Each structure stands twice: as structure tokens, then as C-alpha cells.
Tab-separated table of N, CA and C in Angstrom:
chain	number	residue	atom	x	y	z
A	1	MET	N	0.826	-1.201	0.000
A	1	MET	CA	0.000	0.000	0.000
A	1	MET	C	0.861	1.252	0.000
A	2	LYS	N	1.950	1.215	0.798
A	2	LYS	CA	2.838	2.364	0.885
A	2	LYS	C	3.507	2.630	-0.464
A	3	LYS	N	3.890	1.570	-1.181
A	3	LYS	CA	4.501	1.724	-2.503
A	3	LYS	C	3.520	2.366	-3.484
A	4	ILE	N	2.266	1.979	-3.392
A	4	ILE	CA	1.244	2.542	-4.276
A	4	ILE	C	1.073	4.037	-4.009
A	5	LEU	N	1.006	4.420	-2.742
A	5	LEU	CA	0.864	5.840	-2.397
A	5	LEU	C	2.076	6.654	-2.863
A	6	ILE	N	3.254	6.115	-2.680
A	6	ILE	CA	4.471	6.809	-3.124
A	6	ILE	C	4.471	6.930	-4.648
A	7	SER	N	4.053	5.885	-5.338
A	7	SER	CA	3.981	5.931	-6.799
A	7	SER	C	2.975	6.972	-7.276
A	8	ILE	N	1.815	7.028	-6.634
A	8	ILE	CA	0.790	8.008	-7.000
A	8	ILE	C	1.308	9.427	-6.746
A	9	LEU	N	1.964	9.630	-5.604
A	9	LEU	CA	2.529	10.939	-5.282
A	9	LEU	C	3.585	11.340	-6.311
A	10	PHE	N	4.450	10.411	-6.678
A	10	PHE	CA	5.488	10.675	-7.673
A	10	PHE	C	4.864	11.066	-9.014
A	11	ILE	N	3.864	10.338	-9.450
A	11	ILE	CA	3.179	10.639	-10.717
A	11	ILE	C	2.497	12.003	-10.646
A	12	ALA	N	1.861	12.308	-9.534
A	12	ALA	CA	1.199	13.609	-9.378
A	12	ALA	C	2.202	14.752	-9.450
A	13	ILE	N	3.349	14.587	-8.806
A	13	ILE	CA	4.393	15.609	-8.851
A	13	ILE	C	4.925	15.751	-10.275
A	14	LEU	N	5.163	14.612	-10.928
A	14	LEU	CA	5.671	14.625	-12.291
A	14	LEU	C	4.715	15.370	-13.219
A	15	PHE	N	3.420	15.074	-13.140
A	15	PHE	CA	2.450	15.753	-13.986
A	15	PHE	C	2.273	17.209	-13.582
A	16	GLY	N	2.386	17.497	-12.305
A	16	GLY	CA	2.279	18.882	-11.833
A	16	GLY	C	3.391	19.744	-12.373
A	17	VAL	N	4.613	19.223	-12.418
A	17	VAL	CA	5.757	19.973	-12.931
A	17	VAL	C	5.603	20.222	-14.427
A	18	ASN	N	5.058	19.263	-15.133
A	18	ASN	CA	4.913	19.380	-16.578
A	18	ASN	C	3.536	19.894	-16.989
A	19	ALA	N	2.728	20.341	-16.038
A	19	ALA	CA	1.385	20.805	-16.346
A	19	ALA	C	1.443	22.015	-17.265
A	20	GLN	N	0.487	22.091	-18.123
A	20	GLN	CA	0.362	23.206	-19.051
A	20	GLN	C	-1.013	23.829	-18.854
A	21	VAL	N	-1.081	25.123	-19.023
A	21	VAL	CA	-2.358	25.818	-18.963
A	21	VAL	C	-2.729	26.204	-20.385
A	22	ASN	N	-3.768	25.555	-20.925
A	22	ASN	CA	-4.266	25.907	-22.251
A	22	ASN	C	-5.004	27.226	-22.117
A	23	TYR	N	-4.573	28.225	-22.883
A	23	TYR	CA	-5.129	29.558	-22.682
A	23	TYR	C	-5.571	30.187	-23.997
A	24	SER	N	-6.713	30.853	-23.928
A	24	SER	CA	-7.213	31.692	-25.017
A	24	SER	C	-7.816	32.927	-24.367
A	25	PRO	N	-7.442	34.128	-24.818
A	25	PRO	CA	-7.968	35.342	-24.186
A	25	PRO	C	-9.449	35.529	-24.512
A	26	PRO	N	-10.126	36.396	-23.768
A	26	PRO	CA	-11.546	36.655	-24.048
A	26	PRO	C	-11.805	37.102	-25.489
A	27	SER	N	-10.843	37.780	-26.105
A	27	SER	CA	-11.002	38.232	-27.494
A	27	SER	C	-11.026	37.054	-28.463
A	28	GLY	N	-10.450	35.926	-28.053
A	28	GLY	CA	-10.389	34.759	-28.921
A	28	GLY	C	-9.348	34.872	-30.021
A	29	TYR	N	-8.422	35.791	-29.935
A	29	TYR	CA	-7.445	36.046	-30.998
A	29	TYR	C	-6.383	34.959	-31.147
A	30	PHE	N	-6.112	34.225	-30.088
A	30	PHE	CA	-5.066	33.211	-30.149
A	30	PHE	C	-5.326	32.129	-29.112
A	31	LYS	N	-4.584	31.037	-29.261
A	31	LYS	CA	-4.539	29.950	-28.277
A	31	LYS	C	-3.076	29.622	-28.054
A	32	ILE	N	-2.750	29.257	-26.820
A	32	ILE	CA	-1.369	28.884	-26.504
A	32	ILE	C	-1.346	28.093	-25.206
A	33	ASN	N	-0.284	27.340	-24.994
A	33	ASN	CA	-0.072	26.628	-23.730
A	33	ASN	C	0.975	27.364	-22.916
A	34	PHE	N	0.570	27.862	-21.767
A	34	PHE	CA	1.491	28.495	-20.830
A	34	PHE	C	1.933	27.453	-19.803
A	35	PRO	N	3.098	27.665	-19.167
A	35	PRO	CA	3.579	26.687	-18.192
A	35	PRO	C	2.893	26.776	-16.827
A	36	SER	N	2.107	27.834	-16.591
A	36	SER	CA	1.415	27.999	-15.310
A	36	SER	C	0.265	28.980	-15.518
A	37	ASP	N	-0.405	29.349	-14.426
A	37	ASP	CA	-1.518	30.291	-14.519
A	37	ASP	C	-1.066	31.618	-15.124
A	38	VAL	N	-1.979	32.255	-15.821
A	38	VAL	CA	-1.682	33.442	-16.617
A	38	VAL	C	-2.052	34.720	-15.867
A	39	THR	N	-1.154	35.698	-15.933
A	39	THR	CA	-1.404	37.042	-15.421
A	39	THR	C	-1.688	37.930	-16.633
A	40	ILE	N	-2.691	38.790	-16.516
A	40	ILE	CA	-3.108	39.626	-17.639
A	40	ILE	C	-2.890	41.088	-17.296
A	41	ASP	N	-2.408	41.842	-18.283
A	41	ASP	CA	-2.205	43.276	-18.112
A	41	ASP	C	-2.628	43.964	-19.407
A	42	GLN	N	-3.057	45.188	-19.289
A	42	GLN	CA	-3.328	45.982	-20.484
A	42	GLN	C	-2.885	47.410	-20.228
A	43	SER	N	-2.381	48.036	-21.291
A	43	SER	CA	-1.914	49.411	-21.175
A	43	SER	C	-2.193	50.137	-22.482
A	44	GLU	N	-2.402	51.431	-22.361
A	44	GLU	CA	-2.634	52.239	-23.548
A	44	GLU	C	-1.292	52.539	-24.193
A	45	MET	N	-1.278	52.497	-25.517
A	45	MET	CA	-0.051	52.681	-26.272
A	45	MET	C	-0.302	53.689	-27.384
A	46	GLU	N	0.592	54.635	-27.547
A	46	GLU	CA	0.460	55.628	-28.609
A	46	GLU	C	1.077	55.076	-29.885
A	47	VAL	N	0.307	55.141	-30.964
A	47	VAL	CA	0.788	54.731	-32.281
A	47	VAL	C	0.583	55.892	-33.247
A	48	SER	N	1.128	55.797	-34.438
A	48	SER	CA	1.086	56.906	-35.394
A	48	SER	C	-0.330	57.332	-35.768
A	49	THR	N	-1.271	56.422	-35.694
A	49	THR	CA	-2.648	56.740	-36.080
A	49	THR	C	-3.553	57.002	-34.878
A	50	GLY	N	-2.995	57.145	-33.698
A	50	GLY	CA	-3.799	57.388	-32.492
A	50	GLY	C	-3.310	56.520	-31.344
A	51	ASN	N	-4.227	56.091	-30.516
A	51	ASN	CA	-3.891	55.218	-29.389
A	51	ASN	C	-4.533	53.856	-29.571
A	52	THR	N	-3.921	52.861	-28.968
A	52	THR	CA	-4.472	51.508	-28.980
A	52	THR	C	-4.138	50.860	-27.634
A	53	ILE	N	-4.722	49.715	-27.396
A	53	ILE	CA	-4.483	48.983	-26.147
A	53	ILE	C	-3.543	47.817	-26.430
A	54	LEU	N	-2.520	47.685	-25.593
A	54	LEU	CA	-1.614	46.543	-25.648
A	54	LEU	C	-2.054	45.571	-24.564
A	55	TYR	N	-2.444	44.360	-24.975
A	55	TYR	CA	-2.857	43.310	-24.049
A	55	TYR	C	-1.680	42.361	-23.862
A	56	THR	N	-1.346	42.058	-22.612
A	56	THR	CA	-0.197	41.216	-22.312
A	56	THR	C	-0.614	40.075	-21.383
A	57	PHE	N	-0.160	38.874	-21.716
A	57	PHE	CA	-0.485	37.655	-20.976
A	57	PHE	C	0.836	36.996	-20.607
A	58	MET	N	1.051	36.745	-19.305
A	58	MET	CA	2.345	36.247	-18.837
A	58	MET	C	2.191	35.083	-17.865
A	59	ALA	N	3.209	34.235	-17.861
A	59	ALA	CA	3.284	33.135	-16.895
A	59	ALA	C	4.747	32.797	-16.691
A	60	MET	N	5.040	32.188	-15.547
A	60	MET	CA	6.412	31.764	-15.253
A	60	MET	C	6.441	30.252	-15.053
A	61	ASP	N	7.586	29.665	-15.387
A	61	ASP	CA	7.738	28.239	-15.119
A	61	ASP	C	8.464	28.039	-13.790
A	62	GLU	N	8.739	26.793	-13.448
A	62	GLU	CA	9.352	26.482	-12.160
A	62	GLU	C	10.779	27.026	-12.033
A	63	SER	N	11.418	27.353	-13.146
A	63	SER	CA	12.774	27.924	-13.124
A	63	SER	C	12.758	29.449	-13.195
A	64	GLU	N	11.580	30.026	-13.073
A	64	GLU	CA	11.366	31.475	-13.129
A	64	GLU	C	11.670	32.077	-14.497
A	65	ASN	N	11.523	31.286	-15.565
A	65	ASN	CA	11.568	31.810	-16.918
A	65	ASN	C	10.211	32.435	-17.201
A	66	LEU	N	10.211	33.565	-17.881
A	66	LEU	CA	8.977	34.281	-18.187
A	66	LEU	C	8.531	33.952	-19.603
A	67	TYR	N	7.231	33.647	-19.747
A	67	TYR	CA	6.616	33.362	-21.042
A	67	TYR	C	5.533	34.408	-21.248
A	68	MET	N	5.551	35.065	-22.410
A	68	MET	CA	4.632	36.182	-22.613
A	68	MET	C	4.091	36.198	-24.035
A	69	VAL	N	2.818	36.566	-24.137
A	69	VAL	CA	2.191	36.868	-25.423
A	69	VAL	C	1.533	38.227	-25.259
A	70	SER	N	1.729	39.089	-26.238
A	70	SER	CA	1.013	40.363	-26.218
A	70	SER	C	0.476	40.627	-27.617
A	71	TYR	N	-0.579	41.425	-27.654
A	71	TYR	CA	-1.098	41.831	-28.957
A	71	TYR	C	-1.696	43.224	-28.847
A	72	ALA	N	-1.725	43.891	-29.997
A	72	ALA	CA	-2.356	45.209	-30.108
A	72	ALA	C	-3.030	45.285	-31.469
A	73	ASP	N	-4.242	45.800	-31.471
A	73	ASP	CA	-4.961	46.059	-32.718
A	73	ASP	C	-4.623	47.470	-33.170
A	74	TYR	N	-4.177	47.593	-34.405
A	74	TYR	CA	-3.863	48.902	-34.955
A	74	TYR	C	-5.047	49.395	-35.779
A	75	PRO	N	-5.411	50.682	-35.617
A	75	PRO	CA	-6.572	51.214	-36.326
A	75	PRO	C	-6.299	51.424	-37.817
A	76	GLY	N	-7.388	51.441	-38.588
A	76	GLY	CA	-7.301	51.775	-40.010
A	76	GLY	C	-6.605	50.736	-40.855
A	77	ASP	N	-5.990	51.217	-41.932
A	77	ASP	CA	-5.336	50.343	-42.905
A	77	ASP	C	-3.819	50.359	-42.754
A	78	VAL	N	-3.338	50.408	-41.521
A	78	VAL	CA	-1.904	50.503	-41.260
A	78	VAL	C	-1.138	49.368	-41.945
A	79	PHE	N	-1.702	48.174	-41.977
A	79	PHE	CA	-0.988	47.006	-42.498
A	79	PHE	C	-1.535	46.522	-43.837
A	80	LYS	N	-2.262	47.386	-44.524
A	80	LYS	CA	-2.836	46.996	-45.808
A	80	LYS	C	-1.749	46.618	-46.815
A	81	ASP	N	-0.659	47.381	-46.832
A	81	ASP	CA	0.461	47.113	-47.732
A	81	ASP	C	1.382	46.076	-47.082
A	82	LYS	N	1.250	44.833	-47.503
A	82	LYS	CA	2.011	43.741	-46.875
A	82	LYS	C	3.517	43.859	-47.091
A	83	SER	N	3.918	44.649	-48.073
A	83	SER	CA	5.354	44.818	-48.297
A	83	SER	C	6.008	45.592	-47.149
A	84	LEU	N	5.211	46.266	-46.329
A	84	LEU	CA	5.738	47.026	-45.199
A	84	LEU	C	5.780	46.208	-43.903
A	85	HIS	N	5.225	45.002	-43.922
A	85	HIS	CA	5.177	44.172	-42.716
A	85	HIS	C	6.564	43.920	-42.138
A	86	ASN	N	7.517	43.512	-42.990
A	86	ASN	CA	8.860	43.199	-42.491
A	86	ASN	C	9.493	44.409	-41.817
A	87	ASN	N	9.340	45.586	-42.432
A	87	ASN	CA	9.901	46.807	-41.857
A	87	ASN	C	9.291	47.082	-40.483
A	88	PHE	N	7.984	46.936	-40.372
A	88	PHE	CA	7.322	47.170	-39.089
A	88	PHE	C	7.796	46.162	-38.040
A	89	MET	N	7.900	44.885	-38.443
A	89	MET	CA	8.345	43.863	-37.488
A	89	MET	C	9.780	44.119	-37.045
A	90	GLU	N	10.639	44.547	-37.959
A	90	GLU	CA	12.030	44.860	-37.601
A	90	GLU	C	12.076	46.004	-36.581
A	91	LYS	N	11.236	47.014	-36.771
A	91	LYS	CA	11.176	48.132	-35.814
A	91	LYS	C	10.695	47.632	-34.454
A	92	SER	N	9.772	46.707	-34.444
A	92	SER	CA	9.272	46.117	-33.206
A	92	SER	C	10.399	45.381	-32.479
A	93	VAL	N	11.190	44.629	-33.234
A	93	VAL	CA	12.328	43.894	-32.666
A	93	VAL	C	13.320	44.879	-32.047
A	94	GLU	N	13.675	45.911	-32.809
A	94	GLU	CA	14.634	46.910	-32.315
A	94	GLU	C	14.137	47.563	-31.031
A	95	GLY	N	12.858	47.922	-31.007
A	95	GLY	CA	12.291	48.559	-29.818
A	95	GLY	C	12.322	47.645	-28.605
A	96	PHE	N	11.925	46.390	-28.791
A	96	PHE	CA	11.883	45.458	-27.664
A	96	PHE	C	13.287	45.193	-27.119
A	97	PHE	N	14.210	44.844	-28.000
A	97	PHE	CA	15.561	44.540	-27.538
A	97	PHE	C	16.259	45.782	-26.983
A	98	GLY	N	15.947	46.947	-27.536
A	98	GLY	CA	16.491	48.191	-27.001
A	98	GLY	C	16.058	48.413	-25.568
A	99	GLU	N	14.779	48.143	-25.282
A	99	GLU	CA	14.279	48.292	-23.911
A	99	GLU	C	14.910	47.275	-22.970
A	100	MET	N	15.300	46.137	-23.496
A	100	MET	CA	15.928	45.090	-22.677
A	100	MET	C	17.450	45.247	-22.621
A	101	ASN	N	17.962	46.271	-23.313
A	101	ASN	CA	19.407	46.518	-23.359
A	101	ASN	C	20.160	45.285	-23.874
A	102	ALA	N	19.646	44.743	-24.971
A	102	ALA	CA	20.236	43.559	-25.593
A	102	ALA	C	20.276	43.770	-27.107
A	103	THR	N	21.139	43.043	-27.772
A	103	THR	CA	21.265	43.128	-29.226
A	103	THR	C	20.564	41.932	-29.857
A	104	PRO	N	19.608	42.190	-30.774
A	104	PRO	CA	18.946	41.060	-31.441
A	104	PRO	C	19.910	40.346	-32.395
A	105	GLN	N	19.864	39.015	-32.344
A	105	GLN	CA	20.728	38.203	-33.198
A	105	GLN	C	19.951	36.993	-33.696
A	106	ASN	N	20.580	36.242	-34.587
A	106	ASN	CA	20.030	34.971	-35.076
A	106	ASN	C	18.641	35.141	-35.700
A	107	ARG	N	18.494	36.068	-36.615
A	107	ARG	CA	17.198	36.288	-37.261
A	107	ARG	C	16.753	35.030	-38.006
A	108	THR	N	15.476	34.687	-37.784
A	108	THR	CA	14.870	33.553	-38.464
A	108	THR	C	13.490	33.966	-38.954
A	109	ASN	N	13.187	33.658	-40.228
A	109	ASN	CA	11.832	33.867	-40.743
A	109	ASN	C	10.976	32.693	-40.288
A	110	ILE	N	9.791	32.993	-39.755
A	110	ILE	CA	8.912	31.959	-39.219
A	110	ILE	C	7.493	32.173	-39.738
A	111	LYS	N	6.614	31.233	-39.444
A	111	LYS	CA	5.201	31.346	-39.820
A	111	LYS	C	4.330	30.814	-38.701
A	112	ALA	N	3.147	31.405	-38.586
A	112	ALA	CA	2.068	30.882	-37.746
A	112	ALA	C	0.877	30.777	-38.691
A	113	LYS	N	0.599	29.581	-39.129
A	113	LYS	CA	-0.368	29.355	-40.199
A	113	LYS	C	0.100	30.122	-41.428
A	114	LYS	N	-0.768	31.015	-41.920
A	114	LYS	CA	-0.438	31.784	-43.129
A	114	LYS	C	0.270	33.100	-42.806
A	115	TYR	N	0.479	33.385	-41.533
A	115	TYR	CA	1.060	34.667	-41.139
A	115	TYR	C	2.568	34.561	-40.982
A	116	LYS	N	3.281	35.415	-41.713
A	116	LYS	CA	4.737	35.433	-41.636
A	116	LYS	C	5.179	36.214	-40.414
A	117	GLY	N	6.327	35.811	-39.870
A	117	GLY	CA	6.859	36.485	-38.703
A	117	GLY	C	8.367	36.396	-38.652
A	118	LEU	N	8.921	36.970	-37.599
A	118	LEU	CA	10.360	36.965	-37.364
A	118	LEU	C	10.656	36.441	-35.965
A	119	GLU	N	11.798	35.790	-35.835
A	119	GLU	CA	12.286	35.388	-34.522
A	119	GLU	C	13.716	35.883	-34.371
A	120	TYR	N	14.004	36.404	-33.191
A	120	TYR	CA	15.357	36.831	-32.828
A	120	TYR	C	15.683	36.298	-31.445
A	121	ARG	N	16.968	36.162	-31.187
A	121	ARG	CA	17.468	35.821	-29.859
A	121	ARG	C	18.478	36.889	-29.463
A	122	GLY	N	18.619	37.092	-28.168
A	122	GLY	CA	19.600	38.049	-27.685
A	122	GLY	C	19.804	37.870	-26.192
A	123	GLN	N	20.914	38.381	-25.712
A	123	GLN	CA	21.225	38.260	-24.290
A	123	GLN	C	21.784	39.576	-23.764
A	124	ASN	N	21.553	39.816	-22.482
A	124	ASN	CA	22.242	40.877	-21.770
A	124	ASN	C	22.872	40.224	-20.534
A	125	THR	N	23.318	40.991	-19.595
A	125	THR	CA	24.012	40.398	-18.445
A	125	THR	C	23.097	39.590	-17.538
A	126	ASP	N	21.790	39.837	-17.610
A	126	ASP	CA	20.849	39.153	-16.718
A	126	ASP	C	19.925	38.149	-17.399
A	127	TYR	N	19.621	38.367	-18.684
A	127	TYR	CA	18.567	37.594	-19.346
A	127	TYR	C	19.003	37.053	-20.694
A	128	SER	N	18.339	35.968	-21.083
A	128	SER	CA	18.415	35.419	-22.431
A	128	SER	C	17.010	35.520	-23.008
A	129	ILE	N	16.886	36.114	-24.179
A	129	ILE	CA	15.584	36.489	-24.716
A	129	ILE	C	15.353	35.823	-26.066
A	130	ILE	N	14.176	35.242	-26.224
A	130	ILE	CA	13.725	34.754	-27.523
A	130	ILE	C	12.446	35.535	-27.833
A	131	TYR	N	12.423	36.191	-28.981
A	131	TYR	CA	11.339	37.110	-29.325
A	131	TYR	C	10.787	36.754	-30.701
A	132	ARG	N	9.484	36.643	-30.784
A	132	ARG	CA	8.805	36.418	-32.064
A	132	ARG	C	7.764	37.495	-32.268
A	133	VAL	N	7.574	37.900	-33.517
A	133	VAL	CA	6.568	38.900	-33.852
A	133	VAL	C	5.854	38.482	-35.146
A	134	PHE	N	4.535	38.683	-35.156
A	134	PHE	CA	3.692	38.377	-36.314
A	134	PHE	C	2.720	39.527	-36.530
A	135	ILE	N	2.303	39.702	-37.788
A	135	ILE	CA	1.210	40.619	-38.097
A	135	ILE	C	0.111	39.788	-38.745
A	136	ALA	N	-1.089	39.853	-38.163
A	136	ALA	CA	-2.252	39.146	-38.692
A	136	ALA	C	-3.384	40.163	-38.812
A	137	LYS	N	-3.762	40.438	-40.039
A	137	LYS	CA	-4.751	41.484	-40.311
A	137	LYS	C	-4.238	42.793	-39.723
A	138	ASN	N	-4.952	43.410	-38.788
A	138	ASN	CA	-4.503	44.667	-38.161
A	138	ASN	C	-3.944	44.434	-36.763
A	139	THR	N	-3.561	43.228	-36.454
A	139	THR	CA	-3.102	42.890	-35.113
A	139	THR	C	-1.642	42.463	-35.138
A	140	VAL	N	-0.862	43.017	-34.206
A	140	VAL	CA	0.538	42.629	-34.048
A	140	VAL	C	0.628	41.747	-32.812
A	141	PHE	N	1.204	40.564	-32.986
A	141	PHE	CA	1.425	39.620	-31.887
A	141	PHE	C	2.913	39.569	-31.571
A	142	GLN	N	3.236	39.567	-30.292
A	142	GLN	CA	4.605	39.376	-29.835
A	142	GLN	C	4.618	38.195	-28.865
A	143	LEU	N	5.521	37.269	-29.079
A	143	LEU	CA	5.725	36.144	-28.167
A	143	LEU	C	7.143	36.250	-27.646
A	144	VAL	N	7.298	36.140	-26.340
A	144	VAL	CA	8.603	36.336	-25.728
A	144	VAL	C	8.833	35.266	-24.665
A	145	ILE	N	10.051	34.758	-24.645
A	145	ILE	CA	10.507	33.932	-23.536
A	145	ILE	C	11.760	34.610	-22.996
A	146	VAL	N	11.754	34.873	-21.704
A	146	VAL	CA	12.913	35.479	-21.050
A	146	VAL	C	13.439	34.486	-20.019
A	147	GLY	N	14.646	34.010	-20.251
A	147	GLY	CA	15.293	33.089	-19.322
A	147	GLY	C	16.216	33.837	-18.385
A	148	MET	N	16.324	33.356	-17.178
A	148	MET	CA	17.249	33.943	-16.217
A	148	MET	C	18.649	33.452	-16.558
A	149	LYS	N	19.481	34.331	-17.027
A	149	LYS	CA	20.864	34.074	-17.462
A	149	LYS	C	20.919	33.259	-18.758
A	150	SER	N	20.376	32.041	-18.769
A	150	SER	CA	20.475	31.199	-19.958
A	150	SER	C	19.086	30.962	-20.557
A	151	TYR	N	19.082	30.470	-21.776
A	151	TYR	CA	17.819	30.157	-22.441
A	151	TYR	C	17.165	28.933	-21.801
A	152	PRO	N	15.829	28.917	-21.755
A	152	PRO	CA	15.146	27.694	-21.308
A	152	PRO	C	15.477	26.548	-22.268
A	153	SER	N	15.215	25.349	-21.848
A	153	SER	CA	15.493	24.176	-22.687
A	153	SER	C	14.719	24.262	-24.000
A	154	ASP	N	15.250	23.577	-25.008
A	154	ASP	CA	14.553	23.521	-26.299
A	154	ASP	C	13.170	22.918	-26.149
A	155	THR	N	13.023	21.951	-25.244
A	155	THR	CA	11.720	21.319	-25.016
A	155	THR	C	10.704	22.348	-24.552
A	156	LYS	N	11.070	23.168	-23.577
A	156	LYS	CA	10.157	24.196	-23.063
A	156	LYS	C	9.874	25.258	-24.117
A	157	THR	N	10.917	25.682	-24.808
A	157	THR	CA	10.767	26.704	-25.840
A	157	THR	C	9.852	26.209	-26.953
A	158	ASN	N	10.121	25.010	-27.459
A	158	ASN	CA	9.297	24.461	-28.539
A	158	ASN	C	7.861	24.225	-28.098
A	159	SER	N	7.675	23.763	-26.873
A	159	SER	CA	6.331	23.518	-26.362
A	159	SER	C	5.507	24.805	-26.375
A	160	PHE	N	6.110	25.888	-25.957
A	160	PHE	CA	5.415	27.175	-25.919
A	160	PHE	C	5.142	27.693	-27.334
A	161	PHE	N	6.171	27.808	-28.138
A	161	PHE	CA	6.010	28.404	-29.467
A	161	PHE	C	5.142	27.545	-30.391
A	162	LYS	N	5.302	26.232	-30.359
A	162	LYS	CA	4.515	25.374	-31.249
A	162	LYS	C	3.047	25.330	-30.881
A	163	SER	N	2.727	25.650	-29.632
A	163	SER	CA	1.314	25.631	-29.216
A	163	SER	C	0.567	26.900	-29.638
A	164	PHE	N	1.280	27.923	-30.086
A	164	PHE	CA	0.659	29.202	-30.443
A	164	PHE	C	-0.120	29.079	-31.746
A	165	LYS	N	-1.390	29.462	-31.686
A	165	LYS	CA	-2.271	29.449	-32.868
A	165	LYS	C	-3.005	30.789	-32.938
A	166	ILE	N	-2.892	31.483	-34.054
A	166	ILE	CA	-3.659	32.709	-34.291
A	166	ILE	C	-5.052	32.275	-34.738
A	167	THR	N	-6.081	32.805	-34.079
A	167	THR	CA	-7.467	32.370	-34.346
A	167	THR	C	-8.370	33.540	-34.750
A	168	LEU	N	-7.791	34.569	-35.320
A	168	LEU	CA	-8.585	35.739	-35.781
A	168	LEU	C	-9.568	35.335	-36.857
């Protein structure tokens, strides 16, 4: 009986450590698996065509790595000309890494369904950052993983990024 209880406890701990939170925001814009419960924040952001709201969804894993998805809807026809998407995404990368005092490196072209995006990695003295950005219709999505000193394992990184689905 004692062996059975210890086995059940071990399995519960194992599944608890690897638990994922399947998450979709109230807007229904995306789905993703976070490593723990999600914290939500929103802030007003000034853009060239006025103001918009930046919605941010965050969770931490057991190693205190931060996993984040944010999105903002841009008004009007800002993204009508798809030839400007890459330029806008590059500016987004520069802004994010600039705020983190890190240099973006290892550029990779990526896709989420039919939506093209960019991925960069970079490090500063405290963090290792993996950043992805996509434009879908008038919405800009940013996915970020921030590791303490080093990057999270490929398993954790792939689990997070591969679970992301744009559902606009």
C-alpha cells in the first residue's frame, strides 16, 4: 500500500511539474499553452494613427523563466500594404531589444499558419531572450521567452512556441 501511495505521489508531482495551462484570451485572438496560470495586463499605447491597447499575458515556469504573449490592434489600414510588414516587425524587434538593453541576433523567418513572422534571440548580463513577432490582419502579436541568465530548454521553448495558434 505504501509503494502505491508513493507511486501516485510521484506521478502527481511529475504531472504537476509538466502541467500546461491551455489559454485563449476573451477576445479569442489566439490559443497557446502556458507553463502555469496566466497574469493579464493591459496598457494604452500611442501609435502613429492614435492610441491603442496593448494586451499582455504572462506566466512563469518552475525555473522562473517568463513566457509572454502580447497583442495590439492597430486602427485603419496601417498594415494593408504587406510589403511594409517586415519593416514594421524589424522596428518592433529593435524597440523590444532596445528596452531590454540587448542586441537582437540569429534572425529567423517563421510562420504561424499563413502569417509570416520573425524570430530573434539576444542576451544581456541578466537575461536570455527569444522574441517572435507576427502581423495578422490589423493585429501585431509578440511572443517572448525570457530566461534567467540562460535560455530555457529547447523542449520548453518548442512547447510554448509550437502551441501558439492565431485564431482571428
